[in-house]
PDB file of C-alpha atoms in Angstrom:
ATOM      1  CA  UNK Y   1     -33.209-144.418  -3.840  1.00 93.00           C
ATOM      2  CA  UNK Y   2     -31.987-144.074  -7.351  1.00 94.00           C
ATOM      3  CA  UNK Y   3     -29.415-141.345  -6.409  1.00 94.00           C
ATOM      4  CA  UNK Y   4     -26.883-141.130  -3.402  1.00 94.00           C
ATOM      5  CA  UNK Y   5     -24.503-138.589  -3.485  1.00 93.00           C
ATOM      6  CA  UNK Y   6     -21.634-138.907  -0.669  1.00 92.00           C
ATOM      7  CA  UNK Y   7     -18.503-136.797  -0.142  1.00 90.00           C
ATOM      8  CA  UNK Y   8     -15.721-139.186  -0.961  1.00 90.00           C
ATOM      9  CA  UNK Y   9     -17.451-140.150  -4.791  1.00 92.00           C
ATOM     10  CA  UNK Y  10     -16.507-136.813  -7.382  1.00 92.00           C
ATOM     11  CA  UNK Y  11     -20.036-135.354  -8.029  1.00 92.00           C
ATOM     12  CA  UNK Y  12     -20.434-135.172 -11.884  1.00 93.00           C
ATOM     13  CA  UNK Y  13     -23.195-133.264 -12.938  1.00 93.00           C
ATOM     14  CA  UNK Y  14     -23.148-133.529 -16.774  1.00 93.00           C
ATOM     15  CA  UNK Y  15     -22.061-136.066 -19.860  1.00 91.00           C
ATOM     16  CA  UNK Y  16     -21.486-139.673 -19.774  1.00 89.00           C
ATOM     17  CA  UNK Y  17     -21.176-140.369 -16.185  1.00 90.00           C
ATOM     18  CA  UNK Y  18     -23.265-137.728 -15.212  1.00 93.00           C
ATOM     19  CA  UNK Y  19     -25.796-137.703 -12.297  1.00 94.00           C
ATOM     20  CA  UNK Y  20     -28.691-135.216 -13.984  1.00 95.00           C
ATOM     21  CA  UNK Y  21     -28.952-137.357 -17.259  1.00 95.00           C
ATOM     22  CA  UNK Y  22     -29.221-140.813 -14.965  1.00 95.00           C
ATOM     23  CA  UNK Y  23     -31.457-138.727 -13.260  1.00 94.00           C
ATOM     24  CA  UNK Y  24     -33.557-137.200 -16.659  1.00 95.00           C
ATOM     25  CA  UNK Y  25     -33.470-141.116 -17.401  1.00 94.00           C
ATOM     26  CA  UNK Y  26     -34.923-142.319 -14.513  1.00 95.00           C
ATOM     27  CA  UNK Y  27     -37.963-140.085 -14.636  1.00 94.00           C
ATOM     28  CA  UNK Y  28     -38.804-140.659 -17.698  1.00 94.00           C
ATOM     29  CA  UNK Y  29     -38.899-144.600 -17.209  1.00 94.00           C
ATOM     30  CA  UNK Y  30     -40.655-144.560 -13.765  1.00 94.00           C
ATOM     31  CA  UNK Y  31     -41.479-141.342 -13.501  1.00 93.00           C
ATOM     32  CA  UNK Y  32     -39.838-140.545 -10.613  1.00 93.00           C
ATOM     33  CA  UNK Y  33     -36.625-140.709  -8.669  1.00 94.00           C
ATOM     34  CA  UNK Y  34     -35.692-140.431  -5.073  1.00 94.00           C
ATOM     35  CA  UNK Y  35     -32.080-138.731  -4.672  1.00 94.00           C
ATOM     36  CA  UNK Y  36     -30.349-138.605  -1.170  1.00 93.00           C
ATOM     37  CA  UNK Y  37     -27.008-136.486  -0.433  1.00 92.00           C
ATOM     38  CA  UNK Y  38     -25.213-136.593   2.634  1.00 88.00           C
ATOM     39  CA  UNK Y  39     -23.084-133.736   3.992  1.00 83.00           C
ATOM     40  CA  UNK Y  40     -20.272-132.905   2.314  1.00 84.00           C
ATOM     41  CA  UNK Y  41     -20.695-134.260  -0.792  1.00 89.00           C
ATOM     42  CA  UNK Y  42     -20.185-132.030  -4.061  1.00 88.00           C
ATOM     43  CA  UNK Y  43     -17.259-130.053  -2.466  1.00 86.00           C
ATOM     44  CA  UNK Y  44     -15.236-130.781  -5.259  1.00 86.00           C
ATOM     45  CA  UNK Y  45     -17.931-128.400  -7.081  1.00 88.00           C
ATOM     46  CA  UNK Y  46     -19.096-126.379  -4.718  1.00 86.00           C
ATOM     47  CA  UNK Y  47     -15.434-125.477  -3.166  1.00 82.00           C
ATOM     48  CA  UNK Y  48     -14.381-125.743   0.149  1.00 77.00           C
ATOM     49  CA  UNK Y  49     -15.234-123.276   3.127  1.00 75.00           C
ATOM     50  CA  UNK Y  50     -12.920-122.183   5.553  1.00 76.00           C
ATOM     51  CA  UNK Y  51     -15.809-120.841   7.763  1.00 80.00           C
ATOM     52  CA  UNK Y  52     -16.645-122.738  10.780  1.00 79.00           C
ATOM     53  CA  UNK Y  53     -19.650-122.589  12.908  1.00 76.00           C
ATOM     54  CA  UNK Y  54     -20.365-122.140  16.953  1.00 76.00           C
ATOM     55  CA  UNK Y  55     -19.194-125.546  17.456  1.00 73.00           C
ATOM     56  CA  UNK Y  56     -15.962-124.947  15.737  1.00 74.00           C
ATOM     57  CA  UNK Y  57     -17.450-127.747  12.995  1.00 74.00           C
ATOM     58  CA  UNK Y  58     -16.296-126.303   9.213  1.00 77.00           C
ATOM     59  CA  UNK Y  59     -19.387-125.232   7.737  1.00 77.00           C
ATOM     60  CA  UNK Y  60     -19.824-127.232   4.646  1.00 78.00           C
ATOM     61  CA  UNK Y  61     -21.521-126.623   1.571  1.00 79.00           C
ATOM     62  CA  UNK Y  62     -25.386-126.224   0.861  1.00 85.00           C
ATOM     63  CA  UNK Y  63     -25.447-129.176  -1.873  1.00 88.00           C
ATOM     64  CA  UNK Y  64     -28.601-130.051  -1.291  1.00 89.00           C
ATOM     65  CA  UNK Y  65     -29.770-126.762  -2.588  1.00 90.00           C
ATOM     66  CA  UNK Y  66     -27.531-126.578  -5.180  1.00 92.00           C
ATOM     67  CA  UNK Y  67     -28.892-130.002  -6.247  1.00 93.00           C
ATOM     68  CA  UNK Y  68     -32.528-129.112  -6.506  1.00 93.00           C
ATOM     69  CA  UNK Y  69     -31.234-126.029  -8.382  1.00 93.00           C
ATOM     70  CA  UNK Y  70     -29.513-128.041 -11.129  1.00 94.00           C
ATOM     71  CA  UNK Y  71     -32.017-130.139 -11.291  1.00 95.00           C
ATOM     72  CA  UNK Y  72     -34.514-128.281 -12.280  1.00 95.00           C
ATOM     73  CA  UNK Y  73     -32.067-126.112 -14.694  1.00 95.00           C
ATOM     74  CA  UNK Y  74     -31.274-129.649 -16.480  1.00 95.00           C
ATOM     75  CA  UNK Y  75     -34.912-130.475 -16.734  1.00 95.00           C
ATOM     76  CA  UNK Y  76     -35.515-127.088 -18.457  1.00 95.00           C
ATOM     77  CA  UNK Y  77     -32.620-127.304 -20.477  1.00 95.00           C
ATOM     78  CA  UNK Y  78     -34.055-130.178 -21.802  1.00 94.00           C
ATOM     79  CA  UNK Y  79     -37.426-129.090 -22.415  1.00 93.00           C
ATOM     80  CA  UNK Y  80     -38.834-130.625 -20.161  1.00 93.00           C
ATOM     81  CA  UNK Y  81     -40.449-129.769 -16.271  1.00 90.00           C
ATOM     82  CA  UNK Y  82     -39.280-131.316 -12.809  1.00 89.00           C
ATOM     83  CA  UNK Y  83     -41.244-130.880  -8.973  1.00 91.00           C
ATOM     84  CA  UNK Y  84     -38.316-130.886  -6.808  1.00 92.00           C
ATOM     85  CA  UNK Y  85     -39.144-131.496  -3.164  1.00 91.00           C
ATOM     86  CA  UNK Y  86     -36.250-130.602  -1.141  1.00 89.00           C
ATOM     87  CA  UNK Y  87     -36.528-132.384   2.594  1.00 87.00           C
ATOM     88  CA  UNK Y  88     -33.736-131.587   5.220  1.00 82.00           C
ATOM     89  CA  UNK Y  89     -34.303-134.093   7.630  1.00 78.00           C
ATOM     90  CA  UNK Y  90     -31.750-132.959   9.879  1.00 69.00           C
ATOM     91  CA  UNK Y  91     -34.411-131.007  11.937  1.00 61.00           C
ATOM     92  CA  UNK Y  92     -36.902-133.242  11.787  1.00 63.00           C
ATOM     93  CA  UNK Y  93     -34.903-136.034  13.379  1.00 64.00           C
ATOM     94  CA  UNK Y  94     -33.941-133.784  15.935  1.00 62.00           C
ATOM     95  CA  UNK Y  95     -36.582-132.849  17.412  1.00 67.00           C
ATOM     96  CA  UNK Y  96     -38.519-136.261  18.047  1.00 74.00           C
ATOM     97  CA  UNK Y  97     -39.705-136.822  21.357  1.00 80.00           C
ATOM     98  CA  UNK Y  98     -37.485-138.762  23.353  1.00 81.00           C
ATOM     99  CA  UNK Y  99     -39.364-142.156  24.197  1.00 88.00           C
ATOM    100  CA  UNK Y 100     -38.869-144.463  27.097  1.00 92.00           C
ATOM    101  CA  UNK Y 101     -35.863-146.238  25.857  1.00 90.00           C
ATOM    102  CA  UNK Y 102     -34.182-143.110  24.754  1.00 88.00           C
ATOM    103  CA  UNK Y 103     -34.400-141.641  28.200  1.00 90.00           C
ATOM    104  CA  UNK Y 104     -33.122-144.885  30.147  1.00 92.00           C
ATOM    105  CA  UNK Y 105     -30.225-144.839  27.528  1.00 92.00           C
ATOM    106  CA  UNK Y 106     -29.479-140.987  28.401  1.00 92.00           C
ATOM    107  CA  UNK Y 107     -29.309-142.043  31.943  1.00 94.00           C
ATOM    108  CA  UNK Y 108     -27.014-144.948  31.341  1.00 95.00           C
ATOM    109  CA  UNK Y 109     -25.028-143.305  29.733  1.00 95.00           C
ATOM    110  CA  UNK Y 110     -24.748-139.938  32.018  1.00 95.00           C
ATOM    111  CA  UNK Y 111     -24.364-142.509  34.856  1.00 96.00           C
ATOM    112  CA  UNK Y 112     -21.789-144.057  33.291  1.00 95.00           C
ATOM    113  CA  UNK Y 113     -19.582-141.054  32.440  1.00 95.00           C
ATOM    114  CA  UNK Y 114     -20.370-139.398  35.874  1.00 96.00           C
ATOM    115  CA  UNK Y 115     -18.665-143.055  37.587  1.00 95.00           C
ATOM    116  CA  UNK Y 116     -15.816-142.793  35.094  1.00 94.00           C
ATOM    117  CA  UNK Y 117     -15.205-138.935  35.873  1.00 94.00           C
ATOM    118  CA  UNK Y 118     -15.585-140.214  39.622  1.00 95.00           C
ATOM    119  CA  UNK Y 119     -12.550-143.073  39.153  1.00 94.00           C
ATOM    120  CA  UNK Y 120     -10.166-140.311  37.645  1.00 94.00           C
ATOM    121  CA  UNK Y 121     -10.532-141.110  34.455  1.00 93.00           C
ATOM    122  CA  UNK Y 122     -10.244-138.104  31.507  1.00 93.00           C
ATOM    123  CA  UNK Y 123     -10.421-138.077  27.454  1.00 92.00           C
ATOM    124  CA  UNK Y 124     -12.980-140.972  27.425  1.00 92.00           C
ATOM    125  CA  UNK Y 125     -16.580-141.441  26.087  1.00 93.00           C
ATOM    126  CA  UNK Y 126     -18.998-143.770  26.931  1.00 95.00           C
ATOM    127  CA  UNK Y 127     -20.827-146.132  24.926  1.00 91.00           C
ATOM    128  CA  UNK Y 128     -22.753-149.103  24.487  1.00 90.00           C
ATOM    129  CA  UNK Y 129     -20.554-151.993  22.849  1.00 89.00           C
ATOM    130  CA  UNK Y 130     -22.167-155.833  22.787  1.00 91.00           C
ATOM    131  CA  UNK Y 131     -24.966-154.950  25.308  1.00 91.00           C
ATOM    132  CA  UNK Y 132     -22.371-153.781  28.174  1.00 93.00           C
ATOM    133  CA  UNK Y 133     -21.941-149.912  28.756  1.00 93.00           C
ATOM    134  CA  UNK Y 134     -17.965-149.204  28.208  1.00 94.00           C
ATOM    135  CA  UNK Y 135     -15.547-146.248  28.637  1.00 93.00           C
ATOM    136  CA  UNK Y 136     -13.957-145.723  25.247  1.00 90.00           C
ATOM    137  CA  UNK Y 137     -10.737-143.661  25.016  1.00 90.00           C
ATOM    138  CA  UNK Y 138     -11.444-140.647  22.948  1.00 87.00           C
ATOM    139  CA  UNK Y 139      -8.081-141.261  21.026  1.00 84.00           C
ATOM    140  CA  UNK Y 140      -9.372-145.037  19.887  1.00 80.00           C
ATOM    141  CA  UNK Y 141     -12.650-143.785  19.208  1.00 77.00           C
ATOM    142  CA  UNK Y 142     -11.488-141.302  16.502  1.00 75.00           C
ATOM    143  CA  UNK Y 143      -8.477-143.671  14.983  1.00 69.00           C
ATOM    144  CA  UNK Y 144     -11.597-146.152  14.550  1.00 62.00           C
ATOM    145  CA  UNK Y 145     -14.543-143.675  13.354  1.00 62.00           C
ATOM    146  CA  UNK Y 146     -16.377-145.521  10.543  1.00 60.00           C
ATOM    147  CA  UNK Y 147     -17.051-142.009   9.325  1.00 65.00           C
ATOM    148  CA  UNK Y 148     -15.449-142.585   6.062  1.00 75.00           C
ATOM    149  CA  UNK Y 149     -16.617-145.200   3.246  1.00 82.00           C
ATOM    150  CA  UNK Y 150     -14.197-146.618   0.620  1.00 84.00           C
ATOM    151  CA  UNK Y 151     -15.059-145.832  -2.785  1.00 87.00           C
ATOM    152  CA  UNK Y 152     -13.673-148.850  -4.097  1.00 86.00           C
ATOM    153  CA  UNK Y 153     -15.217-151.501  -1.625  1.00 86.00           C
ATOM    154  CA  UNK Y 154     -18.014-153.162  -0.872  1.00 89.00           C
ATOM    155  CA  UNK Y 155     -20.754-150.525   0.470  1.00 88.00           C
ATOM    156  CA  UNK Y 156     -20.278-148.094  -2.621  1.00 90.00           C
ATOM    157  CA  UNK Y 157     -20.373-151.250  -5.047  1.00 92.00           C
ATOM    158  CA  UNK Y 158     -23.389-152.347  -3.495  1.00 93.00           C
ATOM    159  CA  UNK Y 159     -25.178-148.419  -3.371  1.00 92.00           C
ATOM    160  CA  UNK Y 160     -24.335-148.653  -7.032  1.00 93.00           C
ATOM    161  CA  UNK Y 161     -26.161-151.568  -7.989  1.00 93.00           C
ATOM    162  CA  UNK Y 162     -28.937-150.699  -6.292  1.00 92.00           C
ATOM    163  CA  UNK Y 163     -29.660-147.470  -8.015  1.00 93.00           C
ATOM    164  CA  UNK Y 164     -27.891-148.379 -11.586  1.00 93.00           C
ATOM    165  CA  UNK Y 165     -26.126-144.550 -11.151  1.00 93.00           C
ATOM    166  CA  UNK Y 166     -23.084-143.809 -12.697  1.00 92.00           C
ATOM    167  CA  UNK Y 167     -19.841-144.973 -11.023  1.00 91.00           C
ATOM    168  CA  UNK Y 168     -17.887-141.737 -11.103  1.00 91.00           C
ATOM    169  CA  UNK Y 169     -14.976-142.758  -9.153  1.00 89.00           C
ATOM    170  CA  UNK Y 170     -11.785-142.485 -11.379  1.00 84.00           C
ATOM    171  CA  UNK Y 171     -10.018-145.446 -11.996  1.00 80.00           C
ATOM    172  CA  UNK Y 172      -6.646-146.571 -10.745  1.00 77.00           C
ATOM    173  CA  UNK Y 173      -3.779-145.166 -12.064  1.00 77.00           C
ATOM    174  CA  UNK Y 174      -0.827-147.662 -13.031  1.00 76.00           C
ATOM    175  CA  UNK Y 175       1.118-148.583  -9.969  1.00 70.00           C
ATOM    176  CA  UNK Y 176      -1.558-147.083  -7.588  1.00 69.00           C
ATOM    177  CA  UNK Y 177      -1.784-149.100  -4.425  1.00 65.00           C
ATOM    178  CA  UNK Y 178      -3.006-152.076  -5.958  1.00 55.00           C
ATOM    179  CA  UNK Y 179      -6.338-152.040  -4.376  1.00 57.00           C
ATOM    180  CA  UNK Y 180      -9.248-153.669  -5.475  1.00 53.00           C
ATOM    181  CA  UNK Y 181     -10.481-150.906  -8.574  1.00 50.00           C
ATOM    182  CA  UNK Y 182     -14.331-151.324  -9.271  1.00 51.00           C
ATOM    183  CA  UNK Y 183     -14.428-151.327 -13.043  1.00 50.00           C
ATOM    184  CA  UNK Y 184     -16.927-153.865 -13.101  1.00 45.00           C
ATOM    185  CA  UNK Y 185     -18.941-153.178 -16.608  1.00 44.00           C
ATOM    186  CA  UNK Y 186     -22.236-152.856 -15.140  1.00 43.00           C
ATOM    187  CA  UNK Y 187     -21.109-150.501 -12.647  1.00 45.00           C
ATOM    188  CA  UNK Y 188     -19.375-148.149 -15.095  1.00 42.00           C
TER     189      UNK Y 188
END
């Protein structure tokens, strides 16, 4: 990968810290470049939607779209031409076959919620923690969700030196919590 775009990083698309030149840059010294962008990211450009959909789920923006878009607009800025393949795997992982294991997991698992219904118990999931199926209170689950990533910590330090892109998280202000601020040269 030698671009990951996430929702709690600012997208920049242009100048110094800007993903299309690191992009424009990357081509042009392997040829190539591999991009990945979860959901979510690039609200801060794309705005915010107050639309939700059948799930009640806010609908979120199509940045993966709007990258391939810009990406190829940058490209012909610049005089020069880009293929964009645009792959939305979200369909394709979907709809794999469910395989032995998968379908002795299901039934753990539908077993296991059925017995906890059965014992009176409500607002729960179930779940598979250090091999042993478990009733997890839905309240826990939530306060606990490793849904978000810090943008000053480890993970996004280490997605940063593998694809040498542009750190565009903005730096501490004075006084600001104190945390650790990743202004490490060679990831800005």
């Amino acid at each position: 990968v030698d671009l990951c775009l996430v929702p709690e990083v600012p997208l920049v698309l242009d100048g110094k810290n800007g993903c299309l030149p690191h992009l424009m840059r990357t081509v042009k010294n392997k040829g190539s470049a591999v991009v990945v962008v979860a959901e979510g990211a690039g609200e801060e450009v794309l705005g915010t939607s107050a639309e939700v959909d059948a799930s009640g789920n806010k609908k979120l923006p199509k940045i993966g779209v709007f990258m391939k878009d810009e990406i190829e607009k940058y490209f012909k800025k610049h005089g020069d031409t880009a293929t964009v393949k645009f792959i939305d795997p979200s369909y394709m992982i979907r709809s794999i076959p469910a395989n032995a294991t998968d379908s002795l997991y299901c039934m753990q698992l539908a077993q296991n919620a059925v017995h906890g219904a059965m014992a009176g118990f409500t607002g729960f999931s179930v779940g598979l923690c250090n091999n042993k199926m478990v009733l997890i209170p839905i309240p826990n689950l939530c306060a606990d969700s490793p849904r978000t990533m810090d943008p000053r910590g480890r993970t996004w330090e280490r997605v940063l030196a593998l694809t040498l892109q542009p750190n565009t998280v903005p730096a501490l202000k004075p006084g600001e919590d104190g945390r650790y601020d990743s202004e490490a040269p060679m990831l800005r």
